[in-house]
Amino acid sequence: MHEVFTGSFTQQEPIPEAGIAAALAVMRHGRLHRYNLAEGEAGEVALLEQEFAAATGAHYCLAVASGGYAMACALRAVGVRPGDRVLSNAFTLAPVPGAIAAVGATPVFVEAAEDLTIDLAHLQTQIARSGAKVLLLSHMRGHICDMRALMDICDAAGVSVVEDCAHTMGAAWDGVATGRWGLVGCFSTQTYKHLNSGEGGLIVSDDSQVMARAVLLSGSYMNYDRHSASPPPELFDGLRLDVPNISGRMDNLRAAILRPQLHGLDERRARWNALYATVEAGLEATPGVTLIRRKPQEGFVGSSFQFLLRDWPAGMVQTVLAGCRARGVELKWFGAAEPSGFTSRYDHWRYAAPVRLPQTDRLLAGLIDMRLPLTFTTGDCALIARILRAELRAARQAG
Ligand SMILES: *Cc1c(COP(=O)(O)O)cnc(C)c1O
């Protein structure tokens, strides 16, 4: 009998009881807006910002409405203007080029390397070709490039780096948290990321000018003195009449849900990495399968798993996907002709007028992706790996 997996690849864990209690307290007192505070009250959003700044070692933190909003706000805050060109990974998710488009700028895509990170040689080429002064670097699916080498290239060329850490909250390169290498780090607290408030985003930076602009942009009205992880109020004097209000604040209800989750992030990273290691071990030495090797400096969070079916014909990949789906294993394929669900490819983003990138095309044609929600056990992951192995073998035998 064929083994079948019955778990759900989209089912996250429930909100911790402490988060539910804190959310109920906010609803009972009714002060959901971040600036609606009782005498002497700090507010859940300001406390979350303080705690996230401390967790990442950043001077400043701002909580906002989504990860996409965080990126667009960061781009505006670092000075991207309509008509500018902004470098970014060709292999990323749609909200990344979307954030560039939101500020009226144009993405300049950079090839993906074999380990799914940004190709540093091509980055240098694209910097020289485009003259772009900002890179929106996406740590897509949690894969982290050599951040020292990347910062050397960008610093030498005068390129500011905004990091998209939607898949790397809790992760580090060489002991330094992602989001702390560039000028600004952006995080998402959308349901499928590492903290879950349905929607939400966080911005961190050490730059007081950039952060003061971000706070004003987010819609602080003249309440920036109610932030406790922001630059001091006098820093806003020269800015407050010049920076537009583009409302995208976080509210106290979401922050209340997030704070207890943030405290448990280290424990959850350990569980994610145990799931990841189980799938990896189960797929070791599978004929035709290329695993993505993690570098020793990469302190990653294994919340999803990728592997390559390098140069497999599309029909054979589809046989694997169908075989796995029939046995309860939901895979995503970056090689599909049409975008589906959350998965799309740079050449699907027509508004960005993408130019063909042969190296990325070849890579994505064989790239398989799988979520590993924490509702899975290591036993589930061992079973998933057995099903994958069997279906991969069957597809190869069928040719
Ligand atoms: C989810 C995601 C984001 C942010 O998305 P939101 O849904 O706006 O919070 C950014 N980058 C990547 C790579 C993502 O997967």
Short mmCIF file of C-alpha atoms and ligand atoms in Angstrom, two decimals:
data_model
loop_
_atom_site.label_atom_id
_atom_site.label_comp_id
_atom_site.label_asym_id
_atom_site.label_seq_id
_atom_site.Cartn_x
_atom_site.Cartn_y
_atom_site.Cartn_z
CA MET A 1 0.00 0.00 0.00
CA HIS A 2 1.16 3.52 -0.80
CA GLU A 3 1.74 5.70 2.22
CA VAL A 4 -0.36 8.89 2.24
CA PHE A 5 0.19 12.10 4.18
CA THR A 6 -2.94 13.72 5.64
CA GLY A 7 -1.56 16.92 7.26
CA SER A 8 -2.15 20.44 5.93
CA PHE A 9 0.75 22.39 4.40
CA THR A 10 -1.04 25.66 5.17
CA GLN A 11 -2.05 25.02 8.79
CA GLN A 12 -0.03 27.12 11.24
CA GLU A 13 -0.03 26.72 15.00
CA PRO A 14 -2.68 28.49 17.08
CA ILE A 15 -1.88 31.87 18.69
CA PRO A 16 -0.30 31.22 22.13
CA GLU A 17 -2.73 31.57 25.05
CA ALA A 18 -0.77 34.61 26.31
CA GLY A 19 -1.39 36.30 22.94
CA ILE A 20 -5.10 35.46 23.05
CA ALA A 21 -5.35 36.88 26.59
CA ALA A 22 -3.50 40.06 25.56
CA ALA A 23 -5.74 40.45 22.49
CA LEU A 24 -8.86 40.07 24.66
CA ALA A 25 -7.54 42.74 27.04
CA VAL A 26 -7.08 45.17 24.12
CA MET A 27 -10.60 44.45 22.85
CA ARG A 28 -12.05 44.91 26.36
CA HIS A 29 -10.51 48.35 26.81
CA GLY A 30 -11.17 49.27 23.17
CA ARG A 31 -8.01 51.30 22.53
CA LEU A 32 -6.97 49.55 19.32
CA HIS A 33 -5.33 52.50 17.57
CA ARG A 34 -1.66 52.69 18.48
CA TYR A 35 -1.90 56.34 19.57
CA ASN A 36 -5.08 55.82 21.62
CA LEU A 37 -3.40 55.41 25.00
CA ALA A 38 -4.52 55.81 28.59
CA GLU A 39 -2.50 58.02 30.93
CA GLY A 40 0.90 56.40 31.45
CA GLU A 41 0.18 53.52 29.05
CA ALA A 42 2.95 52.57 26.56
CA GLY A 43 0.67 50.59 24.22
CA GLU A 44 1.19 47.16 22.67
CA VAL A 45 2.63 48.50 19.40
CA ALA A 46 5.30 50.65 21.07
CA LEU A 47 6.22 47.72 23.33
CA LEU A 48 6.49 45.36 20.35
CA GLU A 49 8.77 47.86 18.60
CA GLN A 50 10.97 48.11 21.69
CA GLU A 51 11.16 44.32 22.01
CA PHE A 52 11.85 43.72 18.33
CA ALA A 53 14.59 46.37 18.31
CA ALA A 54 16.16 44.61 21.30
CA ALA A 55 15.80 41.16 19.66
CA THR A 56 17.60 42.28 16.49
CA GLY A 57 20.03 44.68 18.17
CA ALA A 58 18.69 47.63 16.12
CA HIS A 59 18.55 51.20 17.47
CA TYR A 60 15.09 51.77 16.02
CA CYS A 61 12.00 49.79 15.06
CA LEU A 62 8.67 50.68 13.47
CA ALA A 63 5.66 48.33 13.24
CA VAL A 64 3.47 48.69 10.13
CA ALA A 65 0.51 47.14 8.32
CA SER A 66 2.28 44.53 6.17
CA GLY A 67 5.64 43.31 4.90
CA GLY A 68 4.91 44.88 1.53
CA TYR A 69 4.16 48.20 3.21
CA ALA A 70 7.41 47.90 5.21
CA MET A 71 9.45 47.57 1.98
CA ALA A 72 7.74 50.42 0.12
CA CYS A 73 8.00 52.65 3.20
CA ALA A 74 11.70 51.78 3.58
CA LEU A 75 12.38 52.55 -0.10
CA ARG A 76 10.68 55.96 0.23
CA ALA A 77 12.51 56.63 3.49
CA VAL A 78 15.93 55.97 1.94
CA GLY A 79 15.05 58.42 -0.84
CA VAL A 80 13.87 56.35 -3.83
CA ARG A 81 11.96 58.66 -6.18
CA PRO A 82 9.53 57.94 -9.02
CA GLY A 83 11.46 56.95 -12.15
CA ASP A 84 14.45 55.58 -10.19
CA ARG A 85 15.75 52.10 -10.82
CA VAL A 86 15.99 49.69 -7.87
CA LEU A 87 18.00 46.47 -7.98
CA SER A 88 16.37 43.29 -6.66
CA ASN A 89 16.49 39.50 -6.85
CA ALA A 90 14.91 37.89 -9.90
CA PHE A 91 14.01 34.97 -7.61
CA THR A 92 11.64 36.44 -5.03
CA LEU A 93 7.95 36.86 -4.26
CA ALA A 94 5.58 39.28 -6.01
CA PRO A 95 5.35 41.85 -3.13
CA VAL A 96 9.06 42.65 -3.58
CA PRO A 97 8.93 44.08 -7.12
CA GLY A 98 5.47 45.33 -6.10
CA ALA A 99 7.02 47.50 -3.38
CA ILE A 100 9.38 48.99 -5.97
CA ALA A 101 6.45 49.68 -8.29
CA ALA A 102 4.50 51.22 -5.37
CA VAL A 103 7.00 54.08 -5.17
CA GLY A 104 6.96 54.59 -8.95
CA ALA A 105 10.39 53.04 -9.45
CA THR A 106 11.42 50.23 -11.82
CA PRO A 107 12.95 46.93 -10.70
CA VAL A 108 16.29 45.85 -12.19
CA PHE A 109 16.42 42.09 -11.66
CA VAL A 110 19.59 40.24 -10.71
CA GLU A 111 20.21 36.57 -11.56
CA ALA A 112 19.87 33.86 -8.93
CA ALA A 113 22.91 31.72 -8.04
CA GLU A 114 22.90 27.92 -7.70
CA ASP A 115 22.18 28.19 -3.96
CA LEU A 116 19.10 30.39 -4.71
CA THR A 117 20.71 33.58 -3.35
CA ILE A 118 21.48 36.68 -5.41
CA ASP A 119 24.33 36.18 -7.92
CA LEU A 120 27.03 38.58 -6.73
CA ALA A 121 28.89 38.75 -10.07
CA HIS A 122 25.67 39.62 -11.88
CA LEU A 123 24.83 42.13 -9.13
CA GLN A 124 28.06 43.97 -9.96
CA THR A 125 27.20 43.91 -13.65
CA GLN A 126 23.68 45.24 -13.01
CA ILE A 127 24.95 48.00 -10.70
CA ALA A 128 27.35 49.15 -13.41
CA ARG A 129 24.73 48.88 -16.18
CA SER A 130 21.80 50.51 -14.38
CA GLY A 131 23.47 53.09 -12.17
CA ALA A 132 20.87 52.16 -9.52
CA LYS A 133 21.69 53.38 -6.02
CA VAL A 134 19.41 51.10 -3.99
CA LEU A 135 19.21 47.30 -3.71
CA LEU A 136 16.08 45.67 -2.27
CA LEU A 137 17.74 42.39 -1.28
CA SER A 138 15.35 39.48 -0.77
CA HIS A 139 16.46 36.59 1.44
CA MET A 140 14.01 34.51 -0.54
CA ARG A 141 12.90 31.28 1.14
CA GLY A 142 15.44 31.96 3.86
CA HIS A 143 18.57 31.52 1.70
CA ILE A 144 21.23 34.03 2.74
CA CYS A 145 24.07 35.11 0.47
CA ASP A 146 27.61 35.98 1.64
CA MET A 147 26.56 39.23 3.33
CA ARG A 148 30.12 40.48 3.82
CA ALA A 149 30.86 40.14 0.11
CA LEU A 150 27.52 41.72 -0.80
CA MET A 151 28.04 44.69 1.52
CA ASP A 152 31.58 45.18 0.16
CA ILE A 153 30.21 45.36 -3.39
CA CYS A 154 27.36 47.71 -2.45
CA ASP A 155 29.45 49.96 -0.18
CA ALA A 156 32.10 50.36 -2.89
CA ALA A 157 29.44 51.34 -5.45
CA GLY A 158 27.51 53.64 -3.08
CA VAL A 159 24.44 51.36 -3.23
CA SER A 160 22.14 51.41 -0.16
CA VAL A 161 20.78 48.02 0.87
CA VAL A 162 17.23 47.43 2.09
CA GLU A 163 16.81 43.82 3.25
CA ASP A 164 13.60 41.85 2.74
CA CYS A 165 13.64 39.48 5.71
CA ALA A 166 10.14 38.04 5.27
CA HIS A 167 11.66 34.51 5.40
CA THR A 168 14.58 35.21 7.72
CA MET A 169 13.12 36.56 10.94
CA GLY A 170 15.30 34.90 13.60
CA ALA A 171 18.06 34.12 11.06
CA ALA A 172 21.62 35.46 10.84
CA TRP A 173 24.68 35.50 8.60
CA ASP A 174 27.94 34.95 10.48
CA GLY A 175 26.21 35.76 13.78
CA VAL A 176 24.68 39.07 12.64
CA ALA A 177 20.89 39.06 12.27
CA THR A 178 19.49 39.56 8.77
CA GLY A 179 18.04 43.04 8.51
CA ARG A 180 21.10 44.36 10.37
CA TRP A 181 23.58 44.23 7.46
CA GLY A 182 21.91 46.82 5.26
CA LEU A 183 20.66 50.33 5.96
CA VAL A 184 17.15 49.04 6.69
CA GLY A 185 15.62 45.62 7.43
CA CYS A 186 12.00 44.75 6.61
CA PHE A 187 10.01 41.88 8.12
CA SER A 188 6.53 40.43 7.64
CA THR A 189 4.17 39.03 10.28
CA GLN A 190 1.73 37.67 7.71
CA THR A 191 0.29 34.24 8.60
CA TYR A 192 2.79 32.21 6.53
CA LYS A 193 5.93 33.85 8.00
CA HIS A 194 7.71 33.37 11.34
CA LEU A 195 5.30 35.40 13.49
CA ASN A 196 1.58 35.38 12.75
CA SER A 197 -0.76 38.34 13.13
CA GLY A 198 -2.61 37.71 9.87
CA GLU A 199 -1.01 40.81 8.35
CA GLY A 200 1.76 43.03 9.66
CA GLY A 201 5.30 44.26 9.13
CA LEU A 202 8.33 45.53 11.02
CA ILE A 203 11.12 47.89 9.95
CA VAL A 204 14.49 48.15 11.74
CA SER A 205 17.40 50.55 11.22
CA ASP A 206 20.18 52.37 13.04
CA ASP A 207 19.80 55.44 10.81
CA SER A 208 17.88 58.17 12.64
CA GLN A 209 17.00 60.21 9.53
CA VAL A 210 15.70 57.20 7.61
CA MET A 211 13.74 56.01 10.62
CA ALA A 212 12.23 59.44 11.39
CA ARG A 213 11.03 59.59 7.78
CA ALA A 214 9.61 56.06 8.02
CA VAL A 215 7.69 56.95 11.20
CA LEU A 216 6.18 60.04 9.55
CA LEU A 217 5.41 58.12 6.34
CA SER A 218 3.63 55.37 8.30
CA GLY A 219 1.04 57.89 9.46
CA SER A 220 2.21 59.08 12.87
CA TYR A 221 0.41 62.43 12.56
CA MET A 222 2.23 64.48 15.23
CA ASN A 223 2.37 61.62 17.74
CA TYR A 224 5.93 60.48 17.06
CA ASP A 225 6.78 61.23 20.71
CA ARG A 226 4.62 58.21 21.64
CA HIS A 227 7.16 55.84 20.09
CA SER A 228 9.80 54.36 22.35
CA ALA A 229 12.00 52.74 19.67
CA SER A 230 12.18 55.80 17.39
CA PRO A 231 14.62 58.70 17.07
CA PRO A 232 14.11 61.52 19.63
CA PRO A 233 11.29 64.05 18.86
CA GLU A 234 13.70 66.89 17.97
CA LEU A 235 14.89 64.84 14.98
CA PHE A 236 11.44 65.22 13.46
CA ASP A 237 11.51 69.05 13.53
CA GLY A 238 13.11 69.45 10.13
CA LEU A 239 11.04 66.68 8.52
CA ARG A 240 7.48 66.77 9.81
CA LEU A 241 6.17 69.30 7.28
CA ASP A 242 7.92 67.71 4.30
CA VAL A 243 7.19 63.99 4.63
CA PRO A 244 3.74 62.84 3.45
CA ASN A 245 1.46 60.69 5.62
CA ILE A 246 0.95 57.38 3.78
CA SER A 247 -1.01 55.55 6.46
CA GLY A 248 0.09 51.99 7.14
CA ARG A 249 0.29 51.72 10.93
CA MET A 250 0.05 48.56 12.99
CA ASP A 251 -2.70 48.41 15.64
CA ASN A 252 -2.57 47.31 19.29
CA LEU A 253 -4.56 44.14 18.65
CA ARG A 254 -2.01 42.67 16.24
CA ALA A 255 0.90 43.78 18.39
CA ALA A 256 -0.70 42.07 21.40
CA ILE A 257 -0.87 38.81 19.42
CA LEU A 258 2.74 39.16 18.25
CA ARG A 259 4.59 39.94 21.48
CA PRO A 260 4.27 36.47 23.09
CA GLN A 261 5.20 34.87 19.73
CA LEU A 262 8.36 36.96 19.53
CA HIS A 263 9.42 35.66 22.94
CA GLY A 264 9.08 32.09 21.63
CA LEU A 265 10.95 32.64 18.34
CA ASP A 266 14.18 30.83 19.34
CA GLU A 267 12.28 27.75 20.41
CA ARG A 268 10.29 27.73 17.18
CA ARG A 269 13.43 28.14 15.06
CA ALA A 270 14.83 24.99 16.70
CA ARG A 271 11.65 23.08 15.84
CA TRP A 272 11.64 24.38 12.24
CA ASN A 273 15.23 23.35 11.77
CA ALA A 274 14.51 19.86 13.11
CA LEU A 275 11.73 19.48 10.50
CA TYR A 276 14.07 20.81 7.78
CA ALA A 277 16.88 18.44 8.78
CA THR A 278 14.49 15.48 8.66
CA VAL A 279 13.36 16.24 5.11
CA GLU A 280 16.95 16.87 4.05
CA ALA A 281 18.17 13.57 5.52
CA GLY A 282 15.26 11.75 3.88
CA LEU A 283 16.14 13.12 0.43
CA GLU A 284 19.90 12.60 0.72
CA ALA A 285 21.38 10.88 -2.37
CA THR A 286 18.06 10.65 -4.24
CA PRO A 287 18.94 10.13 -7.93
CA GLY A 288 18.23 13.21 -10.06
CA VAL A 289 17.71 15.49 -7.05
CA THR A 290 20.02 18.39 -6.15
CA LEU A 291 19.76 19.55 -2.56
CA ILE A 292 20.61 23.15 -1.67
CA ARG A 293 23.60 23.05 0.67
CA ARG A 294 23.61 25.60 3.49
CA LYS A 295 26.82 27.46 4.23
CA PRO A 296 28.34 27.24 7.72
CA GLN A 297 27.79 31.01 8.29
CA GLU A 298 24.09 30.68 7.47
CA GLY A 299 22.06 30.70 10.70
CA PHE A 300 18.86 29.96 8.80
CA VAL A 301 15.29 29.20 9.87
CA GLY A 302 14.07 26.12 7.97
CA SER A 303 10.42 27.11 7.60
CA SER A 304 10.33 25.85 4.02
CA PHE A 305 12.33 23.37 1.93
CA GLN A 306 13.61 23.65 -1.65
CA PHE A 307 15.32 21.23 -4.01
CA LEU A 308 16.23 21.18 -7.70
CA LEU A 309 15.22 18.75 -10.42
CA ARG A 310 17.91 20.14 -12.64
CA ASP A 311 17.14 19.94 -16.37
CA TRP A 312 14.21 17.53 -15.87
CA PRO A 313 11.69 17.77 -18.72
CA ALA A 314 8.59 19.74 -17.64
CA GLY A 315 6.36 16.69 -18.20
CA MET A 316 8.38 14.63 -15.75
CA VAL A 317 8.26 17.37 -13.12
CA GLN A 318 4.48 17.50 -13.55
CA THR A 319 4.31 13.73 -13.02
CA VAL A 320 6.13 14.19 -9.70
CA LEU A 321 3.82 17.03 -8.63
CA ALA A 322 0.69 15.04 -9.52
CA GLY A 323 1.97 11.86 -7.84
CA CYS A 324 2.84 13.74 -4.66
CA ARG A 325 -0.44 15.65 -4.65
CA ALA A 326 -2.37 12.38 -4.87
CA ARG A 327 -0.53 11.22 -1.74
CA GLY A 328 -1.15 14.44 0.20
CA VAL A 329 2.19 16.16 -0.41
CA GLU A 330 1.71 19.69 -1.75
CA LEU A 331 4.64 20.99 -3.75
CA LYS A 332 5.08 24.31 -5.51
CA TRP A 333 6.96 24.56 -8.76
CA PHE A 334 8.65 27.74 -9.93
CA GLY A 335 8.89 26.40 -13.48
CA ALA A 336 5.16 26.46 -14.27
CA ALA A 337 4.15 28.51 -17.30
CA GLU A 338 1.36 30.32 -15.43
CA PRO A 339 1.56 31.84 -11.94
CA SER A 340 -0.53 29.95 -9.39
CA GLY A 341 -1.36 30.61 -5.73
CA PHE A 342 1.52 32.43 -4.06
CA THR A 343 4.04 31.25 -6.66
CA SER A 344 5.03 33.48 -9.57
CA ARG A 345 8.22 34.24 -11.45
CA TYR A 346 10.01 37.42 -12.52
CA ASP A 347 8.90 37.04 -16.14
CA HIS A 348 5.27 37.04 -14.95
CA TRP A 349 5.68 40.59 -13.59
CA ARG A 350 4.99 42.29 -16.90
CA TYR A 351 4.66 45.80 -15.42
CA ALA A 352 8.38 45.60 -14.63
CA ALA A 353 9.26 44.92 -18.28
CA PRO A 354 11.57 42.07 -17.26
CA VAL A 355 14.57 41.16 -19.41
CA ARG A 356 15.32 37.42 -19.82
CA LEU A 357 17.76 36.01 -17.28
CA PRO A 358 18.93 32.61 -18.62
CA GLN A 359 20.64 31.41 -15.45
CA THR A 360 17.54 32.12 -13.32
CA ASP A 361 15.27 30.57 -15.97
CA ARG A 362 17.22 27.34 -15.92
CA LEU A 363 17.27 27.25 -12.12
CA LEU A 364 13.56 28.02 -11.65
CA ALA A 365 12.56 25.47 -14.31
CA GLY A 366 13.64 22.76 -11.85
CA LEU A 367 12.90 24.43 -8.52
CA ILE A 368 10.51 22.66 -6.15
CA ASP A 369 9.34 24.34 -2.97
CA MET A 370 7.49 23.05 0.07
CA ARG A 371 6.20 24.69 3.25
CA LEU A 372 7.05 23.15 6.62
CA PRO A 373 4.47 24.49 9.09
CA LEU A 374 5.11 23.85 12.77
CA THR A 375 1.96 21.73 12.97
CA PHE A 376 4.12 19.01 11.32
CA THR A 377 6.16 16.58 13.43
CA THR A 378 9.54 15.15 12.47
CA GLY A 379 7.64 11.89 11.88
CA ASP A 380 5.44 13.71 9.35
CA CYS A 381 8.56 15.06 7.64
CA ALA A 382 10.14 11.60 7.42
CA LEU A 383 6.92 10.34 5.80
CA ILE A 384 6.86 13.30 3.38
CA ALA A 385 10.46 12.54 2.38
CA ARG A 386 9.62 8.85 1.76
CA ILE A 387 6.68 9.84 -0.45
CA LEU A 388 8.87 12.32 -2.34
CA ARG A 389 11.60 9.74 -2.90
CA ALA A 390 9.13 7.16 -4.16
CA GLU A 391 7.37 9.57 -6.52
CA LEU A 392 10.67 10.95 -7.83
CA ARG A 393 11.87 7.44 -8.55
CA ALA A 394 8.57 6.49 -10.20
CA ALA A 395 8.61 9.57 -12.43
CA ARG A 396 12.16 8.83 -13.57
CA GLN A 397 11.33 5.20 -14.32
CA ALA A 398 8.25 6.23 -16.31
CA GLY A 399 10.60 8.63 -18.14
C1 LIG B 1 5.49 37.45 2.18
C2 LIG B 1 6.65 38.11 1.63
C3 LIG B 1 6.86 39.47 1.78
C4 LIG B 1 5.91 40.41 2.48
O1 LIG B 1 4.63 40.17 2.19
P1 LIG B 1 3.32 40.70 2.91
O2 LIG B 1 2.33 39.69 2.51
O3 LIG B 1 3.07 42.05 2.35
O4 LIG B 1 3.54 40.77 4.40
C5 LIG B 1 8.02 40.00 1.27
N1 LIG B 1 8.94 39.24 0.66
C6 LIG B 1 8.79 37.92 0.51
C7 LIG B 1 9.88 37.15 -0.15
C8 LIG B 1 7.64 37.31 0.98
O5 LIG B 1 7.47 35.99 0.81
#
